[in-house]
Every structure is written in C-alpha cells, then in structure tokens.
C-alpha cells in the first residue's frame, strides 16, 4: 500500500514513571531505565581512517601521525611532489631528477612553502610540528610546585597545620615593558581569531607563522545503561565500518506507530485519522491502546477506546482513531498510551529442566505523542 | 611531551582542566604546556538561528543545566576524547562567579558525567563588555559593500564577534611613546571581507576609539584605577612588591598595545593627588607568563592539577558530594575533620604570585 509521508513526528516517552523524556523513535536506545552513559570506544583519524590504540592516541595528543590540517581553512592537506634537479654528489656536472614533497591545501591554496617550510625528500614522516618555546620553563615550574606539594603532604601526614614558610626567590619570570606596535600589517597577512585559536601554544598574529597541525582524531562511542550496566550500543572497531556489534535500538523491539492519513482537522469536528502499527519482532505481539490524561495543551480525548482495525498486511495493522480538536487554533497533538507485551530475548535462557515456560513475557507501556499538524480554519 | 606524563601513566590519570570563560573555553590536561583547544563557549541548537552562549548568569537552572550538559559533552567527546568517569576535573572559575552557576556546573559534572572528583581554582575575571561597545560603534558608522549597492551595516550583526578584534589592531595608546600628549594619528581604514560578496569598510577612527572603552568611564573607573584602588586596600608593606609583580590575564589584554596603555595610564594616575599621597611606590612591572594571556589562568590550573601528591586532599569527591549535596565555595573557611580527606579553604593561587623575578 502506498505510504503517505507526513512531516509529523512520532515521539515516545521513556520510562514513564520516573521522568518524561522524549526521544524520536529512530534514535532511541532501548533499556528498562532511561539514562545511559557514553563511553569512548576507539580513536580514528577522519581522513585516513586509520585506527589508533588509545595509548598511542594519548601519546600523540589525539592527533593523527600522517595527516595534516591546513592552518588557514582547516581542510585536510595533501602531499604533492615536484621534481627538482639536483647535482650528483660524485659528479657536479651531471644533474639528476629528485622528488621533493610539499604540503598543499586544495581548498584555499595554502602551501607549506608559504610559511617557509622546506620541501622534504620523503612523502610522509618528514613534517614536524614546532615545539612550544616555553616547555622548559613550564617543566621547571611544575618541578618547583611538586616540591612544595611534597612538603605540604609530609606535613599533612604529620597532622600539623601547614606552616607559612619563606619562599625562595627563583629566577623564573621576566618583566617586559611592551612597546606599541606602530606599524600596521596589511589586513590579509593577519591571522583570524579562529586560525589563531587552533594553535593555543603559539597563537601567531602573522599568517607567515601559521604552521600546519596534525589532524585531530575522532572517536566512536559506545553506550551503556547507567543502572544495569548492560551495553546498549557498541560500534564495530574498524573505522571504515558503520555497523554495530551490539545495537539495542527501540525501533527493533517496540511496535511502531505511524500516521497514514490525516483528514482536514477542524475545531470541534470529529474526524478519523488513519494510523498504522508495525510489529518489528517475529512473534505475535498484543497491543492495547489506552487513553491517557492530558499531557500537553492540545491533547484531546479519544472518543472510542476500542479501535477497530481497518486492514492488515504482513506485520502491519491499520487503525482509525477519532479525533476532536479542542482548541480553535494551533497544532493538534494526540496523546495515548500503548501497552504491549514484550518477550525479553536478551535475558539468559533458563535450563529446560527447571521450567517449561520459555522466555519471560512482560508488559510495557509507552507514551505516544502524535503531532497531526495545524488546524484548518 | 610534558615532564610528568610518564608518572601519570603509572599512577593516576592526568586530570582534565577546564576554564569556562564567557567568550571562550580553554580545555586540556594537567601538566601540559597549553590547552588542547580554545573554543567559543557556545552551543548550536537546531531551533535557534544564533549559537547559544553557555556561560550566562541570569538564566534559570534548567536551561543552564541543559546548556552546560551539552557543552561539556562536546568538550569531552570531541576535543578531549576521554571518558569523564576516569579523571579528576579542575575547574577554573572567576572569584566573582555566582554560586548558582557553580552549583549547576557541579551538578552536571557529578550527576550526569559522573566525574570522580572536582577541584576548583580561582582566577580574576576581566570585564567582558568591551566587545559589545565595539559592535555598536561599527553598526553606526561603517558601511558595507555588497555587489548590488552600499548598504548600512545592519547586516554585519551576523558576523561581528571577537574576530574583528584581531585585524582591527585597536590603537590603545592614548599616550605617545615620545611622551607628548598629542593623539597619535588614527590607524588606516580597513576593508574587512564578510563573505564572498560583502565587504565591511571599517573607519580608522572607529578602530582607534574602541580603545577608549578602557578609558575612564563616567565614574572615573578603569582597569588602571582598579589596580591602584586594590593596591591601596592592601597592607602598606606589601604594596611595593605587589606593584612590581602585576599579572594581567585574559584574552582582552591581548589587544596590541593594551599593556603599554595600561602602564602608561597607571603612571599618569599615580601622579594625581588621590594616589600620590597614599601609594608609596611608583614602580610598576608586569610579568610575562609562559603562555599567551588568554591561557594563563588555564595554565595555573594545569600546574595545580599536575600535583598528584596534594590533589587528593584538596578536592571534592563524588561520594562527598552525594552525601552532602553541596560544594564548598572558596570563601568558606570551615575545616572539616581530616577523615573527610578534604580541606576547604583558599585554593592555591595561580603560579605567578610566588614567582619572584630578578633584574636581567
């Protein structure tokens, strides 16, 4: 049968008793409890799609070893090669062609030569990020404070109050009297704030100081239930794969309510809306629709609690509901509860000797809110 | 590689250090030389045309909670790429940060992200209103070229943000280097490309007058008077040392010429009778920290967060928070018993206060 697609969204409420959280059906993750924890699963580079173990990611500060970002427009840099003729070491008269590599941006035309980086003789591995000039001083400072911290710890262990002590003067910082820069650079040679902030250690003002950085990695996340600690969603380890190892998504277990046709809705006029219910699981599911107390401002009472089905096809059932808008204008929203039985196939199977019941059947109730669109005058 | 990374891998994991500024957030790991990212403190929501500022002190708790939750989620899962549950968090906050904001942030971290431990560090907050003054001036006086015709720059409210500060090179020196009191000539006009077609013409005089936001306002208060007034409030014997060890932090102070202007203004004000009688000293020196001024506060937190020995005793654990439901403020002086493994009191001030300098 033909499916009419409406822009209205079906929303399910989660965990009705405790909190009303709406999730669009397609991205809801099923769990008997509402909140879930997100965990970092695997690191990978978005450009070369190479997986990186977390220890290495930590060492490389979450940056890819091979790929670079353009410091101007943040696009991925590509390595280009030119051939240059160089003199042979043995015989200065003869020349040979050698390859020289440089980085270039396909989008904004920036090249590594713009900042004075020399061409490298190897395609990858030759490019280095500059080091922070303050590293030495920083390390000394940390050492100094570590000493203070140790002293404090020792005193604390002795259960005495921390005494004030004379701090030794250390040749750490320098004073500078700043001189005003009176020369004004042409505008296009000054870096934008965004370009500057991408390099927190240097934040260069001049575009000629903008060096490329290694590309930042992305992660794949897995979700776990906060209460029962079950894994809800676990993606494949391979960065190129979009599949999931574990994927417990509501749409695979809970019957789906879709709107099939909406007649013209008018104030205080009863009209029939055609809905379909789709059963995603292989076993027979019993569904009961119950009226619910008014939740939103436009909720309306369903006039007939027993909804006759109109058609049935495979795992889909069509039902009519009678809708009477209670307000003169605005969006019409229908709320009801859907009670369905659910076989928990994920639960451990009991040994057959103990009981003959098979898997458990529990009844779940979902809040459904359907947005039927605006009222006609 | 930071020196103590090795120790961190053997024992505790390195702490996460977050500085939530009104304009930008600096975020990274303890013991490193700089933050991993500096991003605007905003989140983008589907329904709203403009990004939403996260650090707002006047919105209700629920909204703030959801903004903070989303923002911190981005920090952890896009920039830091670590699990929030595994690491301690050092938060750098302004001394004047309202309790409501602080408590909501704590709740987000402990309840939603389940961080194990939370430490807060204090920094002094710069005034953030300068940029809005710049905006209004630009809107009034600059014109925009589009391909069709010249339009008034009501259009540029889309674009104008702190980005303009960088190129505008606001001339902050009211006082000439030579010492005479002439106003220096204004900087040249600038053509700022907005996007493919539009060009914003910024008059040189606008660039110049933005610096005047730092001048004394109607009540004769400015950054310079702030410093001098604070000095007067300090005990007499400390004033000279404090005056010679000024630390200026914050992104606003990175305007070219800002520090020079500040010093010049201080020197000018010190001659006035109001200050001359009271302040004994006339030498003022500003430190050069080992990082850009917008990261210095973050750096203080990062160094503090690297001190594994005392970090445990100076922090609030998740268990303590779940028991008591509160997080002590920096100004609360009660000392709970040692069994709590927690010490309330003034947190360590950032690095500069203890570092003395020698003349070169």
XYZ file of C-alpha atoms in Angstrom:
737
model
C 0.000 0.000 0.000
C 1.087 3.494 -0.543
C 2.626 5.289 2.341
C 1.979 8.943 2.749
C 4.838 10.639 4.444
C 3.949 13.418 6.759
C 6.400 15.709 8.451
C 4.846 14.903 11.787
C 6.995 13.095 14.215
C 6.055 10.274 16.499
C 7.539 10.689 19.879
C 7.846 8.076 22.534
C 8.180 8.803 26.176
C 10.787 6.940 28.060
C 10.413 5.406 31.446
C 7.034 6.845 32.109
C 7.001 6.702 35.830
C 10.174 8.466 36.649
C 10.795 11.079 34.029
C 9.262 12.069 30.776
C 11.993 12.255 28.226
C 11.121 12.389 24.612
C 13.240 10.673 22.059
C 12.491 10.394 18.385
C 11.823 6.766 17.705
C 14.634 6.225 15.321
C 17.434 7.153 17.622
C 16.158 5.892 20.914
C 18.115 3.184 22.579
C 16.117 0.644 24.425
C 16.638 -0.006 28.068
C 14.351 -0.522 31.003
C 15.823 2.591 32.532
C 16.155 5.959 30.983
C 19.613 7.361 31.200
C 22.710 5.949 29.661
C 26.416 6.612 29.912
C 28.541 7.367 26.939
C 31.970 5.847 26.699
C 34.878 6.425 24.451
C 35.403 3.373 22.327
C 38.050 3.768 19.687
C 40.082 6.558 18.166
C 40.478 7.033 14.454
C 41.558 9.668 12.004
C 38.703 11.057 9.902
C 40.850 11.477 6.849
C 43.000 8.370 6.599
C 40.529 6.257 8.606
C 43.291 4.594 10.489
C 42.504 3.181 13.880
C 44.732 4.284 16.714
C 45.016 2.429 20.020
C 44.179 4.618 22.972
C 47.663 4.522 24.417
C 49.123 5.840 21.198
C 46.367 8.408 20.923
C 47.266 9.681 24.356
C 50.894 9.953 23.387
C 50.186 11.750 20.163
C 47.714 14.059 21.893
C 44.794 12.719 19.891
C 46.319 13.669 16.591
C 46.980 11.576 13.524
C 50.575 10.835 12.696
C 50.161 11.139 8.956
C 47.517 13.702 8.164
C 47.723 17.464 8.463
C 45.169 20.224 8.566
C 45.512 23.436 6.650
C 46.142 26.197 9.179
C 44.166 28.596 7.051
C 40.939 26.794 6.295
C 41.208 23.556 8.293
C 40.799 21.380 5.235
C 42.963 18.259 5.036
C 46.312 18.888 3.407
C 47.522 16.751 0.577
C 51.127 15.941 -0.145
C 52.314 16.992 -3.556
C 55.525 16.209 -5.305
C 57.658 18.149 -7.665
C 60.722 17.071 -9.436
C 63.787 19.145 -8.929
C 67.078 18.649 -10.491
C 69.964 18.280 -8.122
C 73.579 17.779 -8.661
C 75.030 14.333 -8.251
C 77.439 14.217 -5.344
C 80.106 12.437 -7.296
C 79.916 14.386 -10.495
C 78.861 18.054 -10.146
C 78.467 18.410 -13.880
C 75.631 15.929 -14.158
C 72.217 16.520 -12.646
C 69.517 14.068 -11.705
C 65.822 14.452 -11.013
C 64.774 14.039 -7.461
C 61.359 14.288 -5.885
C 60.630 16.991 -3.416
C 57.424 16.904 -1.382
C 55.413 19.755 -0.018
C 52.015 20.109 1.606
C 49.218 21.912 -0.148
C 45.595 22.702 0.519
C 43.184 22.006 -2.295
C 40.665 24.482 -0.995
C 42.447 27.708 -0.095
C 45.692 27.075 -1.981
C 47.885 27.352 1.054
C 51.171 25.501 0.770
C 53.878 24.632 3.210
C 56.182 26.913 1.293
C 54.101 29.909 2.401
C 55.442 29.626 5.908
C 58.927 28.841 4.855
C 58.836 25.097 5.436
C 61.435 23.427 3.279
C 60.388 20.669 0.916
C 61.055 17.214 2.248
C 62.582 14.290 0.467
C 60.156 11.758 1.938
C 56.440 11.759 1.351
C 55.444 11.268 4.949
C 57.142 11.408 8.275
C 59.308 14.360 7.436
C 56.956 17.065 8.704
C 57.273 18.171 12.290
C 55.163 20.460 14.389
C 57.115 23.209 16.119
C 57.689 22.841 19.814
C 56.413 25.219 22.414
C 59.288 27.527 23.416
C 58.049 27.678 26.987
C 58.258 23.962 27.647
C 61.465 24.179 29.660
C 60.202 26.929 31.901
C 56.937 25.100 32.400
C 58.680 21.949 33.468
C 60.778 23.854 35.954
C 57.681 25.429 37.393
C 55.967 22.100 37.768
C 59.030 20.706 39.496
C 59.065 23.610 41.888
C 55.443 23.186 42.770
C 55.869 19.466 43.093
C 58.439 20.151 45.774
C 56.048 22.420 47.604
C 53.330 19.849 47.270
C 55.552 17.178 48.706
C 56.395 19.334 51.675
C 52.749 20.007 52.246
C 51.965 16.329 52.038
C 54.662 15.430 54.530
C 53.410 17.988 56.956
C 49.862 16.865 56.479
C 50.899 13.320 57.225
C 52.349 14.516 60.437
C 48.945 16.037 61.167
C 50.265 19.500 61.662
C 48.893 22.649 60.142
C 50.760 23.884 57.131
C 53.207 26.495 58.276
C 53.945 29.583 56.362
C 57.437 29.476 55.121
C 59.749 31.818 53.312
C 59.515 31.163 49.650
C 62.793 31.063 47.891
C 63.033 33.520 45.115
C 63.505 31.784 41.835
C 64.683 33.209 38.571
C 61.523 32.303 36.775
C 59.832 35.147 35.132
C 60.890 38.160 33.285
C 59.371 41.532 33.035
C 58.802 43.196 29.786
C 57.833 46.716 29.029
C 55.696 46.412 25.980
C 56.324 48.698 23.101
C 53.420 49.698 20.988
C 53.456 48.265 17.522
C 53.094 51.265 15.330
C 53.384 49.523 12.021
C 50.152 48.088 10.752
C 50.246 44.896 8.806
C 48.128 44.646 5.716
C 44.904 43.036 6.686
C 45.275 39.832 4.756
C 48.538 38.991 6.452
C 46.956 38.903 9.887
C 45.532 35.643 11.147
C 41.881 35.343 12.065
C 40.938 34.591 15.619
C 39.799 31.139 14.654
C 43.101 30.355 12.959
C 44.964 31.636 15.964
C 42.980 29.686 18.499
C 43.578 26.421 16.657
C 47.163 26.671 17.854
C 46.846 27.540 21.530
C 50.552 27.210 22.242
C 51.592 29.785 19.683
C 48.590 31.858 18.598
C 50.550 33.629 15.894
C 49.428 37.024 14.735
C 51.090 36.863 11.341
C 49.961 34.417 8.708
C 53.562 33.666 7.934
C 53.844 31.954 11.305
C 50.893 29.643 10.815
C 52.232 26.135 10.762
C 50.077 23.118 9.956
C 48.993 20.797 12.719
C 48.348 17.103 12.662
C 44.736 16.235 12.178
C 42.629 15.784 15.279
C 41.155 12.332 15.779
C 37.558 11.359 16.194
C 36.122 8.678 18.413
C 33.474 6.033 18.241
C 31.254 5.936 21.274
C 29.552 3.082 22.959
C 26.564 3.465 25.204
C 25.928 1.661 28.423
C 22.915 1.686 30.684
C 23.525 3.646 33.834
C 21.655 1.274 36.115
C 22.085 -2.245 34.836
C 25.463 -1.669 33.182
C 24.472 -3.540 30.087
C 25.993 -2.438 26.810
C 23.358 -0.868 24.650
C 25.281 0.139 21.616
C 28.747 -0.898 20.581
C 30.069 0.014 17.181
C 32.436 -2.036 15.090
C 36.047 -1.480 15.855
C 37.036 -0.866 12.256
C 36.722 2.829 11.410
C 35.532 2.091 7.898
C 32.590 0.076 9.098
C 29.342 1.705 10.111
C 27.868 -1.453 11.589
C 27.396 -2.246 15.228
C 28.424 -5.218 17.278
C 25.652 -4.564 19.739
C 22.732 -2.419 18.784
C 19.700 -2.377 21.005
C 17.507 0.166 19.356
C 13.904 0.672 20.324
C 12.623 0.530 16.802
C 13.607 -3.123 16.639
C 11.560 -4.124 19.635
C 8.693 -1.756 20.169
C 5.710 -1.585 17.837
C 5.871 1.470 15.687
C 3.014 3.875 15.289
C 2.887 5.771 12.037
C 0.402 8.198 10.672
C -1.029 7.173 7.368
C -3.572 9.796 6.536
C -4.950 12.858 8.205
C -8.170 14.441 7.047
C -8.836 18.132 7.363
C -8.930 18.894 11.048
C -11.420 21.447 12.181
C -12.296 22.863 15.536
C -14.750 20.661 17.430
C -15.355 18.459 14.415
C -14.734 14.788 14.844
C -12.500 13.329 12.149
C -10.887 9.984 11.629
C -7.147 9.637 11.457
C -5.636 6.514 9.996
C -2.674 5.086 11.860
C -0.599 2.002 11.264
C 1.028 -0.201 13.845
C 4.032 -2.209 12.786
C 5.369 -5.136 14.725
C 9.142 -5.352 14.397
C 9.664 -8.698 16.137
C 8.969 -12.144 14.865
C 6.483 -13.239 17.461
C 2.930 -12.255 17.930
C 2.507 -9.076 19.894
C -0.598 -7.871 21.637
C -1.162 -4.169 21.673
C -3.677 -2.212 23.644
C -4.206 1.476 23.226
C -5.266 3.323 26.312
C -6.475 6.795 26.800
C -4.289 8.964 28.913
C -4.637 12.090 30.987
C -3.995 15.310 29.207
C -0.341 15.982 28.911
C 0.071 18.863 26.561
C -2.111 21.863 25.937
C -3.686 20.405 22.856
C -4.349 16.908 23.978
C -7.722 15.612 23.108
C -9.790 12.745 24.240
C -10.121 9.749 22.031
C -13.758 9.062 21.597
C -13.626 5.356 21.087
C -11.383 3.223 23.294
C -11.702 0.170 21.115
C -10.108 0.843 17.805
C -11.188 -1.456 15.041
C -8.511 -2.286 12.651
C -9.167 -1.468 9.053
C -6.606 -3.504 7.199
C -3.875 -5.939 7.910
C -0.836 -6.630 5.863
C 2.073 -8.782 6.988
C 3.187 -7.266 10.259
C 1.257 -4.037 9.836
C -2.217 -3.134 11.043
C -4.191 -0.050 10.203
C -6.500 1.540 12.736
C -8.782 4.505 12.774
C -8.850 6.884 15.688
C -11.452 9.555 16.094
C -10.025 12.937 16.859
C -11.860 16.058 18.003
C -9.698 19.171 18.303
C -10.468 21.043 21.482
C -8.895 24.323 20.615
C -9.600 26.844 17.940
C -6.153 27.137 16.518
C -2.657 25.743 16.735
C -1.101 22.340 16.300
C -3.128 19.264 17.061
C -1.469 16.697 19.258
C -2.789 13.293 20.186
C -1.503 11.514 23.275
C -2.229 7.979 24.312
C -0.600 5.068 25.990
C 0.303 1.962 24.148
C 0.600 -1.210 26.134
C 2.298 -4.125 24.507
C 3.770 -7.409 25.527
C 7.416 -7.924 25.185
C 9.497 -11.037 25.205
C 12.879 -10.332 26.661
C 15.002 -12.318 24.290
C 18.166 -10.845 25.658
C 17.619 -12.453 29.054
C 19.537 -15.657 29.817
C 17.670 -18.782 28.851
C 16.645 -20.889 31.787
C 17.648 -24.543 31.647
C 14.829 -26.573 30.210
C 14.661 -28.916 33.167
C 13.662 -26.195 35.590
C 10.601 -24.865 33.942
C 8.775 -25.163 30.740
C 7.675 -21.561 30.474
C 10.159 -20.392 27.966
C 11.250 -16.788 27.935
C 9.560 -14.190 30.102
C 6.787 -12.065 28.825
C 6.415 -8.629 30.319
C 4.059 -5.827 29.544
C 5.456 -2.421 28.760
C 3.570 0.801 28.443
C 4.749 3.567 26.183
C 3.509 7.106 25.953
C 2.886 8.078 22.386
C 2.502 11.609 21.218
C 1.500 12.262 17.647
C 1.697 15.662 16.092
C -1.031 15.898 13.498
C -0.299 19.288 12.089
C -2.154 22.567 12.134
C -5.871 23.110 12.304
C -7.660 24.366 9.268
C -9.901 27.390 9.642
C 55.904 15.736 25.993
C 55.189 17.123 29.414
C 57.536 16.003 32.095
C 55.030 14.276 34.294
C 53.143 12.385 31.668
C 55.221 9.336 32.495
C 54.293 9.463 36.146
C 50.699 9.917 35.227
C 50.575 6.735 33.239
C 51.979 4.767 36.129
C 49.697 6.129 38.796
C 46.643 8.329 38.443
C 45.471 9.509 35.089
C 46.107 13.153 34.329
C 43.335 15.446 35.390
C 41.173 17.403 32.995
C 41.464 21.182 33.298
C 38.600 23.367 32.094
C 38.413 27.155 32.107
C 34.877 28.231 31.152
C 35.152 31.810 30.038
C 32.269 33.934 28.934
C 33.653 34.164 25.436
C 35.992 31.212 25.104
C 36.608 27.980 26.917
C 40.104 26.634 27.362
C 40.247 22.939 27.929
C 43.026 20.410 28.239
C 45.013 18.146 30.532
C 47.032 18.847 33.631
C 50.777 19.045 33.240
C 50.717 20.191 29.634
C 52.052 23.467 28.339
C 48.839 24.667 26.834
C 45.190 23.785 26.447
C 44.210 21.226 23.823
C 41.537 23.507 22.486
C 40.233 27.028 22.775
C 36.677 27.114 21.557
C 33.883 29.664 21.839
C 31.644 28.995 24.809
C 28.582 28.399 22.701
C 26.401 25.554 21.601
C 24.418 25.269 18.418
C 20.845 24.190 18.705
C 18.599 23.148 15.872
C 15.813 25.583 16.568
C 17.858 28.680 17.165
C 19.405 30.862 14.481
C 22.393 32.012 16.509
C 24.632 29.900 18.703
C 23.659 29.975 22.343
C 26.104 31.277 24.906
C 26.760 28.734 27.590
C 28.152 30.949 30.319
C 25.178 33.003 31.316
C 24.481 34.006 34.844
C 20.915 35.150 34.519
C 19.077 32.183 33.088
C 17.121 29.630 35.027
C 18.706 26.460 36.325
C 17.074 24.025 33.943
C 18.191 25.864 30.849
C 21.669 26.357 32.207
C 21.847 22.698 33.124
C 20.985 21.608 29.605
C 23.402 24.072 28.009
C 26.234 23.043 30.265
C 25.484 19.388 29.757
C 25.651 19.710 26.002
C 28.741 21.865 26.060
C 30.704 19.658 28.396
C 29.679 16.688 26.293
C 31.278 18.367 23.306
C 34.403 19.105 25.322
C 34.849 15.519 26.378
C 33.807 13.672 23.240
C 35.061 15.913 20.517
C 38.085 17.659 21.940
C 39.499 15.723 24.860
C 38.462 12.255 23.663
C 38.491 10.701 27.129
C 35.931 9.191 29.451
C 34.637 11.657 32.005
C 34.367 8.957 34.644
C 38.055 8.240 34.762
C 39.612 11.551 35.521
C 39.576 14.314 38.052
C 38.401 17.695 36.907
C 39.965 21.025 37.740
C 37.617 23.892 37.052
C 38.953 27.396 36.788
C 36.427 29.960 37.738
C 36.195 33.577 38.465
C 36.298 34.722 42.039
C 33.080 36.533 41.305
C 31.301 33.598 39.728
C 27.773 33.338 41.095
C 27.045 30.317 43.272
C 24.114 29.332 41.134
C 26.333 28.830 38.118
C 28.914 26.992 40.118
C 26.402 24.641 41.639
C 24.762 23.847 38.330
C 28.104 23.091 36.775
C 28.951 20.819 39.683
C 25.677 19.024 39.317
C 26.236 18.452 35.614
C 29.683 17.069 36.201
C 28.873 14.848 39.128
C 25.429 13.636 38.239
C 25.482 13.406 34.507
C 29.071 12.779 33.657
C 29.951 11.112 36.939
C 33.370 12.618 37.241
C 35.117 11.199 40.257
C 36.490 14.381 41.708
C 36.164 18.091 41.305
C 38.557 20.842 42.213
C 38.081 24.473 41.644
C 40.677 27.077 41.094
C 40.212 30.784 41.048
C 41.105 33.467 38.653
C 40.375 37.113 38.358
C 37.882 37.985 35.704
C 38.320 40.714 33.165
C 35.442 42.860 32.109
C 33.736 41.346 29.121
C 31.695 44.251 27.944
C 34.203 45.829 25.636
C 33.230 43.851 22.603
C 29.644 44.962 22.701
C 30.745 48.575 22.620
C 32.756 47.814 19.547
C 29.698 46.298 17.941
C 27.530 49.335 18.428
C 30.138 51.670 17.074
C 30.609 49.585 13.994
C 26.916 49.340 13.379
C 26.550 53.060 13.419
C 29.378 54.211 11.387
C 30.611 51.677 8.936
C 29.199 50.816 5.597
C 29.028 47.565 3.789
C 29.630 46.986 0.125
C 27.550 44.381 -1.482
C 27.626 43.523 -5.114
C 24.431 45.464 -5.646
C 24.831 48.646 -3.688
C 26.186 50.046 -0.497
C 24.056 49.194 2.497
C 24.073 50.216 6.048
C 25.846 47.728 8.145
C 22.853 46.385 9.958
C 23.810 43.223 8.162
C 27.011 42.780 9.976
C 25.445 41.895 13.252
C 25.575 38.396 11.890
C 29.263 38.366 11.663
C 30.715 40.659 14.183
C 32.269 38.943 17.004
C 35.586 38.839 18.608
C 37.046 38.013 15.263
C 37.139 41.667 14.418
C 39.473 42.419 17.229
C 42.264 40.580 15.636
C 42.617 42.544 12.498
C 41.471 45.795 13.812
C 44.608 46.254 15.819
C 42.968 48.698 18.050
C 45.238 51.531 18.816
C 45.265 51.570 22.541
C 47.909 54.146 23.120
C 46.446 57.420 24.112
C 49.871 58.448 25.123
C 52.522 58.707 22.549
C 55.757 56.900 23.035
C 57.602 60.153 22.775
C 55.875 61.411 25.831
C 53.970 64.299 24.408
C 50.245 64.411 24.759
C 49.275 64.528 21.147
C 46.899 61.926 19.950
C 48.639 59.610 17.567
C 47.207 59.541 14.091
C 44.433 57.032 13.720
C 45.159 53.727 12.073
C 44.295 53.291 8.426
C 40.852 52.216 7.297
C 40.343 48.540 6.758
C 38.251 46.608 4.299
C 37.038 43.507 6.020
C 35.563 40.815 3.803
C 32.403 39.403 5.343
C 31.782 36.619 2.918
C 32.081 36.225 -0.819
C 30.473 39.463 -1.800
C 30.157 41.765 1.128
C 32.952 43.947 2.336
C 32.794 45.878 5.549
C 34.567 49.208 5.490
C 35.872 49.988 8.917
C 36.959 53.524 9.512
C 40.274 54.059 11.131
C 38.769 56.328 13.713
C 36.494 53.547 14.883
C 39.423 51.279 15.372
C 41.019 53.971 17.383
C 38.103 54.860 19.566
C 37.415 51.313 20.606
C 40.428 51.530 22.758
C 38.699 54.262 24.625
C 36.461 51.697 26.205
C 39.320 51.165 28.559
C 39.466 54.792 29.453
C 37.786 56.069 32.475
C 34.061 55.964 32.347
C 31.733 58.428 33.970
C 32.697 57.361 37.420
C 36.367 57.666 36.582
C 36.886 53.967 36.877
C 39.028 51.957 34.546
C 41.303 48.978 34.679
C 44.113 51.196 35.880
C 42.120 52.668 38.735
C 41.060 49.136 39.637
C 44.658 48.164 40.106
C 45.551 51.240 42.084
C 42.497 51.039 44.286
C 43.224 47.422 45.080
C 46.776 48.318 45.974
C 45.577 50.921 48.398
C 43.467 48.304 50.120
C 46.475 46.091 50.707
C 48.739 46.326 53.741
C 51.387 49.004 53.293
C 54.406 46.767 53.422
C 53.130 44.569 50.635
C 52.301 47.321 48.200
C 55.686 47.743 46.638
C 56.116 44.066 45.957
C 52.638 43.709 44.590
C 53.080 46.706 42.339
C 56.213 45.218 40.882
C 54.570 41.876 40.247
C 51.451 42.535 38.290
C 49.966 39.760 36.235
C 47.471 40.614 33.551
C 45.486 37.722 32.177
C 42.663 37.269 29.756
C 42.060 37.483 26.060
C 41.082 41.133 26.186
C 44.532 42.038 27.377
C 45.990 40.594 24.202
C 44.968 43.636 22.244
C 48.102 45.116 20.769
C 49.215 47.983 22.908
C 46.953 47.142 25.812
C 49.678 46.591 28.344
C 51.607 49.629 27.258
C 48.484 51.700 27.584
C 47.750 50.222 30.959
C 51.156 51.027 32.305
C 51.063 54.491 30.835
C 47.710 55.110 32.423
C 48.888 53.844 35.771
C 51.892 56.083 35.692
C 49.706 59.009 34.803
C 47.248 58.304 37.580
C 49.909 57.797 40.193
C 50.880 61.427 39.828
C 47.415 62.531 40.765
C 46.933 63.708 44.342
C 44.423 60.982 45.070
C 47.037 58.294 44.712
C 50.254 60.135 45.189
C 49.762 60.624 48.874
C 48.661 57.127 49.610
C 50.802 54.929 47.453
C 54.404 54.819 48.401
C 55.689 53.292 45.254
C 55.989 54.386 41.687
C 57.431 51.351 40.003
C 55.005 49.053 38.304
C 56.024 45.958 36.424
C 54.053 43.361 34.591
C 55.062 39.743 34.317
C 55.438 37.793 31.136
C 53.868 34.434 31.736
C 54.992 31.333 29.803
C 51.805 31.311 27.766
C 49.553 33.684 25.925
C 47.447 35.824 28.235
C 44.247 34.034 27.380
C 45.685 30.721 28.555
C 47.456 31.840 31.703
C 44.591 31.107 34.034
C 44.201 27.712 32.431
C 47.903 27.123 32.875
C 47.661 27.822 36.564
C 45.012 25.178 36.844
C 47.066 22.770 34.765
C 50.093 23.108 37.014
C 47.933 22.694 40.065
C 46.295 19.667 38.522
C 49.682 18.071 37.978
C 50.464 17.990 41.680
C 49.407 14.452 42.356
C 50.507 14.493 45.972
C 48.123 17.048 47.320
C 45.421 16.893 44.695
C 43.518 14.231 46.538
C 43.284 16.215 49.711
C 42.230 19.421 48.053
C 39.303 18.129 46.079
C 35.658 17.212 46.424
C 34.907 13.596 45.730
C 31.747 12.281 44.174
C 30.923 10.435 47.373
C 31.236 13.576 49.451
C 29.001 15.432 47.015
C 26.401 12.660 47.036
C 26.378 12.694 50.810
C 26.198 16.376 51.414
C 24.810 17.657 48.129
C 26.903 20.774 48.242
C 30.185 22.065 47.033
C 32.036 24.460 49.278
C 32.873 27.867 47.941
C 36.337 29.371 48.025
C 35.321 31.762 50.737
C 34.046 29.216 53.201
C 36.615 28.748 55.874
C 35.359 25.842 57.910
C 37.754 22.968 58.161
C 36.046 19.581 58.251
C 37.908 16.815 60.046
C 40.751 15.131 58.260
C 38.900 11.867 57.860
C 36.924 13.504 55.136
C 40.150 13.815 53.174
C 39.088 17.199 52.157
C 40.355 20.619 53.033
C 38.317 23.718 52.464
C 39.998 26.984 52.389
C 41.580 29.222 49.898
C 42.856 27.226 46.992
C 46.362 27.755 45.807
C 46.677 30.955 43.873
C 47.935 30.631 40.324
C 51.650 30.338 39.730
C 52.721 33.937 39.478
C 52.183 35.067 42.998
C 55.106 33.097 44.293
C 57.485 33.588 41.447
C 59.826 36.454 42.063
C 61.872 37.957 39.356
C 65.379 39.156 39.123
C 66.535 42.013 37.029
C 68.322 40.982 33.912
